[in-house]
Amino acid sequence: MKPRILVTGGTGYIGSHTVVELQKAGYPVVIIDNLSNSNVKVLDGIERISGIRPDFVEADCTDIAAVRKLFNDYPGIKGIINFAASKAVGESMQKPLLYYRNNLNTLMNLLEVMGEKEVEGIVFSSSCTVYGEPDVNPVTEESPIKKATSPYGNTKQISEEIITDVINSGAPFKSILLRYFNPVGAHPSAEIGELPNGVPQNLVPYLTQAAMGIRKELSVFGDDYNTPDGSCIRDYIDVVDLAKAHVIAIERMLDNKSEEQIEVFNLGTGNGVSVLGLINAFEKATGVKVPHKIAPRRAGDIEKVWANPARANNVLGWVADTPIEETMRNAWAWQMKLRERGIM
Ligand code: UD1
């Protein structure tokens, strides 16, 4: 019997895909989520895929009493994967305190209770945003950390520092910091996927909604960047590939395979794809046209960033190898499922 894993934010986009992969690997999961940006019906989707309904606690991780109660109610938790965080860059500019409060208090509460309850390790969802606009691509884990351009990005940097300080102070647990590039797509079953509230801010949900006619057209933010086709370049990583890395990371800590008490990994494909390139890949994969126009640059956007994932490839034995076309087909199947269910 494998030990129980606590997944905070487990009904969210990346969290729900990770819960499925943990269950497939034999881990019992308890989710804590305040449902601020997700729906309890996600549990049905998880159950339909894996055949197992994860334990679920509706509570807010910023409430330390609720976190302590969860640990008492569900004994034997040995690992935590922390997805519970606010994640919209633009909103974080408007409501910085909300971001600092949610993201940092959640993390500090978890670290505090981990010390009390003999939890062995925590996987933290970090982001390539910590590299800012890199001087050189692809970025490695040693690339310089640049000053954050948003409160959201700052919470990721500060969170990495908090974990480092707590572990350096002698805390008896390990951590793996995973720096995600741009997670996209959905589970191939189309039972779970991304469910943005309101008008999507991120590229792929906007793109699939435009393809479906929910939005008039996708705005391509800028075609005058210093890139081959003039649009921005990112490293789009399939959400299921990303989810699998979390299982490897948690296992590594629980099996005492970590080489250091804190380890950092870039999670990306190593391929940079432009916005226009992604539209092209979607159209090729699905045969569906994406109405789009060129629009002005979006404030705060980075021109190009993609990962050197060699450390994750070599040390974790993990590779993000789902072809982008397959990821786009899954994103489209999910969008169609939302329509079928009358959600969108
Ligand atoms: C941002 C954050 C990242 C965060 C992610 C999730 C930064 C630097 N990056 O990534 O840390 O994890 O959001 O919220 O803060 N685009 C369009 N039209 C659209 C939407 C997007 O052309 O309607 C373009 C953008 O200009 C960008 C690319 O698509 O070049 C990807 O944008 P998006 O999906 O919003 O993610 P990032 O900004 O890369």
Coordinates of C-alpha atoms in Angstrom, one line a residue, residues 56-313:
F56 CA -12.1 15.6 -0.9
V57 CA -12.1 18.3 1.7
E58 CA -13.6 21.7 0.7
A59 CA -11.5 24.1 2.6
D60 CA -9.0 26.9 2.2
C61 CA -5.3 26.2 2.9
T62 CA -4.9 29.8 4.2
D63 CA -6.9 28.5 7.2
I64 CA -4.3 26.6 9.2
A65 CA -6.9 25.1 11.5
A66 CA -8.6 23.5 8.5
V67 CA -5.2 22.1 7.3
R68 CA -4.5 20.7 10.7
K69 CA -7.9 19.1 10.9
L70 CA -7.4 17.5 7.5
F71 CA -4.2 15.9 8.7
N72 CA -6.0 14.5 11.8
D73 CA -8.9 13.2 9.7
Y74 CA -6.7 11.6 7.1
P75 CA -3.7 10.1 8.9
G76 CA -0.6 8.9 7.1
I77 CA -0.1 11.7 4.6
K78 CA 3.6 11.4 3.5
G79 CA 3.7 13.8 0.6
I80 CA 2.1 17.1 -0.5
I81 CA 1.8 18.5 -4.0
N82 CA 0.9 22.1 -3.7
F83 CA -1.2 23.5 -6.6
A84 CA -3.4 25.7 -4.4
A85 CA -2.7 29.2 -5.7
S86 CA -4.2 32.1 -7.7
K87 CA -2.6 32.1 -11.1
A88 CA -3.9 35.0 -13.3
V89 CA -1.1 37.4 -14.1
G90 CA -3.4 40.3 -15.0
E91 CA -5.6 39.9 -11.9
S92 CA -2.5 39.8 -9.7
M93 CA -1.7 43.4 -10.9
Q94 CA -5.2 44.5 -9.8
K95 CA -5.3 42.5 -6.5
P96 CA -1.8 42.0 -5.3
L97 CA -2.8 41.4 -1.7
L98 CA -5.1 38.6 -2.7
Y99 CA -2.2 36.9 -4.5
Y100 CA 0.3 37.4 -1.7
R101 CA -2.2 36.3 0.9
N102 CA -3.5 33.2 -0.9
N103 CA -0.3 32.0 -2.4
L104 CA 2.1 32.7 0.5
N105 CA -0.1 31.9 3.4
T106 CA -1.1 28.6 1.8
L107 CA 2.5 27.6 1.4
M108 CA 3.5 28.8 4.9
N109 CA 0.7 26.9 6.5
L110 CA 1.6 23.7 4.6
L111 CA 5.2 24.0 5.6
E112 CA 4.3 24.5 9.2
V113 CA 1.9 21.6 9.4
M114 CA 4.4 19.3 7.5
G115 CA 6.9 19.8 10.3
E116 CA 4.3 18.8 12.9
K117 CA 3.0 15.8 11.0
E118 CA 6.1 14.1 9.7
V119 CA 5.4 14.7 6.1
E120 CA 8.5 13.7 4.0
G121 CA 8.3 16.0 1.0
I122 CA 6.5 18.7 -0.8
V123 CA 6.3 19.3 -4.6
F124 CA 5.9 23.0 -5.4
S125 CA 4.3 24.3 -8.6
S126 CA 6.7 27.0 -9.8
S127 CA 6.9 28.6 -13.1
C128 CA 9.2 29.7 -15.9
T129 CA 8.0 33.2 -15.1
V130 CA 10.9 33.2 -12.5
Y131 CA 13.3 33.6 -15.5
G132 CA 11.6 36.7 -16.8
E133 CA 12.8 37.7 -20.3
P134 CA 15.8 35.4 -20.6
D135 CA 19.0 36.6 -22.2
V136 CA 19.6 33.2 -23.7
N137 CA 17.2 30.4 -24.7
P138 CA 16.7 27.6 -23.9
V139 CA 16.8 28.3 -20.2
T140 CA 18.4 25.9 -17.7
E141 CA 17.8 25.8 -14.0
E142 CA 20.9 27.9 -13.6
S143 CA 19.6 30.7 -15.8
P144 CA 19.4 33.9 -13.8
I145 CA 16.2 34.7 -11.8
K146 CA 14.9 38.0 -13.0
K147 CA 12.9 40.5 -11.1
A148 CA 9.3 39.4 -11.3
T149 CA 7.0 41.5 -13.6
S150 CA 3.8 40.7 -11.7
P151 CA 2.7 40.0 -8.1
Y152 CA 1.8 36.5 -9.4
G153 CA 5.3 35.9 -10.6
N154 CA 6.7 37.4 -7.4
T155 CA 4.7 34.9 -5.3
K156 CA 6.4 32.1 -7.2
Q157 CA 9.9 33.6 -6.6
I158 CA 9.1 34.3 -2.9
S159 CA 7.6 30.8 -2.5
E160 CA 10.8 29.2 -3.8
E161 CA 12.8 31.3 -1.3
I162 CA 10.5 30.5 1.6
I163 CA 10.9 26.8 1.0
T164 CA 14.6 27.2 0.7
D165 CA 14.9 29.1 3.9
V166 CA 12.7 26.7 5.8
I167 CA 14.7 23.7 4.7
N168 CA 18.0 25.4 5.3
S169 CA 16.8 26.1 8.8
G170 CA 16.8 22.4 9.5
A171 CA 13.2 21.4 8.6
P172 CA 13.1 17.6 8.4
F173 CA 11.6 17.3 4.9
K174 CA 12.5 17.6 1.3
S175 CA 11.1 19.7 -1.6
I176 CA 11.1 19.6 -5.4
L177 CA 10.4 22.8 -7.2
L178 CA 9.0 22.3 -10.6
R179 CA 9.2 25.2 -13.0
Y180 CA 6.5 24.7 -15.5
F181 CA 6.6 26.3 -19.0
N182 CA 3.1 26.7 -20.7
P183 CA 0.8 23.8 -19.7
V184 CA -1.9 23.2 -22.4
G185 CA -4.3 20.5 -23.6
A186 CA -6.6 18.2 -21.7
H187 CA -6.9 14.5 -20.6
P188 CA -7.3 12.3 -23.8
S189 CA -10.6 11.0 -22.3
A190 CA -12.0 14.6 -22.4
E191 CA -13.3 14.0 -18.9
I192 CA -11.1 16.7 -17.4
G193 CA -9.4 19.8 -18.8
E194 CA -9.1 23.5 -18.3
L195 CA -12.2 25.4 -17.3
P196 CA -11.4 29.1 -17.3
N197 CA -13.8 31.5 -15.5
G198 CA -15.2 34.1 -17.9
V199 CA -13.1 35.3 -20.8
P200 CA -10.0 33.2 -21.0
Q201 CA -6.7 35.1 -20.6
N202 CA -4.5 32.2 -21.8
L203 CA -3.9 31.3 -25.4
V204 CA -5.2 27.8 -25.8
P205 CA -8.6 28.2 -24.0
Y206 CA -9.2 31.4 -26.0
L207 CA -8.1 29.6 -29.2
T208 CA -10.5 26.7 -28.7
Q209 CA -13.4 29.0 -27.8
A210 CA -12.7 31.1 -31.0
A211 CA -12.6 27.9 -33.1
M212 CA -16.0 27.0 -31.6
G213 CA -17.5 30.4 -32.3
I214 CA -17.9 31.3 -28.6
R215 CA -15.4 34.2 -29.3
K216 CA -15.5 36.2 -32.5
E217 CA -11.7 35.8 -33.1
L218 CA -8.5 35.2 -31.4
S219 CA -6.2 38.2 -31.1
V220 CA -2.6 37.4 -31.8
F221 CA -0.8 39.8 -29.5
G222 CA 2.0 41.1 -31.7
D223 CA 3.6 40.1 -34.9
D224 CA 6.6 42.4 -34.8
Y225 CA 8.7 40.5 -32.2
N226 CA 12.2 39.4 -33.0
T227 CA 11.1 35.9 -33.9
P228 CA 10.9 34.0 -37.2
D229 CA 7.2 34.8 -37.8
G230 CA 7.1 37.9 -35.5
S231 CA 4.8 36.3 -32.8
C232 CA 5.9 35.3 -29.3
I233 CA 7.5 32.0 -28.6
R234 CA 6.7 29.7 -25.7
D235 CA 7.3 26.1 -24.7
Y236 CA 3.8 24.4 -24.7
I237 CA 3.8 21.3 -22.6
D238 CA 1.0 18.7 -22.6
V239 CA -0.8 18.7 -19.2
V240 CA -0.7 14.9 -18.9
D241 CA 3.0 14.8 -19.5
L242 CA 3.3 17.5 -16.9
A243 CA 1.1 15.6 -14.4
K244 CA 3.3 12.5 -14.7
A245 CA 6.4 14.5 -13.6
H246 CA 4.7 15.1 -10.3
V247 CA 4.3 11.4 -9.6
I248 CA 8.0 10.9 -10.3
A249 CA 8.9 13.8 -8.1
I250 CA 6.9 12.7 -5.1
E251 CA 8.2 9.1 -5.5
R252 CA 11.7 10.4 -5.6
M253 CA 11.4 12.1 -2.3
L254 CA 9.5 9.3 -0.6
D255 CA 12.0 6.7 -1.8
N256 CA 14.9 8.9 -0.6
K257 CA 16.3 9.3 -4.1
S258 CA 16.7 13.1 -3.9
E259 CA 20.3 14.1 -4.3
E260 CA 19.7 17.3 -2.4
Q261 CA 17.0 18.3 0.1
I262 CA 15.8 20.8 -2.4
E263 CA 15.9 20.1 -6.1
V264 CA 14.7 22.3 -9.1
F265 CA 13.6 21.1 -12.5
N266 CA 12.4 22.8 -15.6
L267 CA 9.4 21.1 -17.0
G268 CA 9.1 21.8 -20.7
T269 CA 9.5 20.1 -24.1
G270 CA 12.6 22.0 -25.2
N271 CA 10.7 23.2 -28.3
G272 CA 9.8 26.8 -28.8
V273 CA 6.5 27.3 -30.7
S274 CA 5.2 30.7 -31.8
V275 CA 1.6 31.8 -31.4
L276 CA 1.0 31.6 -35.2
G277 CA 2.8 28.2 -35.1
L278 CA 0.4 26.9 -32.5
I279 CA -2.7 28.1 -34.4
N280 CA -1.3 26.3 -37.4
A281 CA -0.7 23.1 -35.4
F282 CA -4.3 23.3 -34.1
E283 CA -5.8 23.7 -37.6
K284 CA -3.7 20.9 -39.0
A285 CA -4.5 18.5 -36.1
T286 CA -8.3 19.2 -36.0
G287 CA -9.1 20.5 -39.5
V288 CA -10.9 23.3 -37.8
K289 CA -10.1 27.0 -38.6
V290 CA -9.2 29.5 -35.9
P291 CA -10.6 32.9 -36.8
H292 CA -7.8 35.3 -35.8
K293 CA -6.4 38.7 -36.3
I294 CA -3.1 40.4 -35.5
A295 CA -3.5 42.7 -32.5
P296 CA -1.1 45.0 -30.6
R297 CA 1.4 43.5 -28.2
R298 CA 0.1 42.6 -24.7
A299 CA 1.8 44.6 -21.9
G300 CA 4.2 42.6 -19.9
D301 CA 4.6 39.7 -22.4
I302 CA 8.0 38.1 -22.9
E303 CA 9.2 37.7 -26.4
K304 CA 10.5 34.2 -26.3
V305 CA 11.2 31.6 -23.7
W306 CA 11.6 27.9 -23.9
A307 CA 13.1 25.2 -21.6
N308 CA 16.2 23.2 -21.6
P309 CA 14.6 20.1 -19.9
A310 CA 17.8 18.1 -19.8
R311 CA 18.0 17.9 -16.1
A312 CA 14.4 16.5 -15.8
N313 CA 15.1 14.2 -18.7

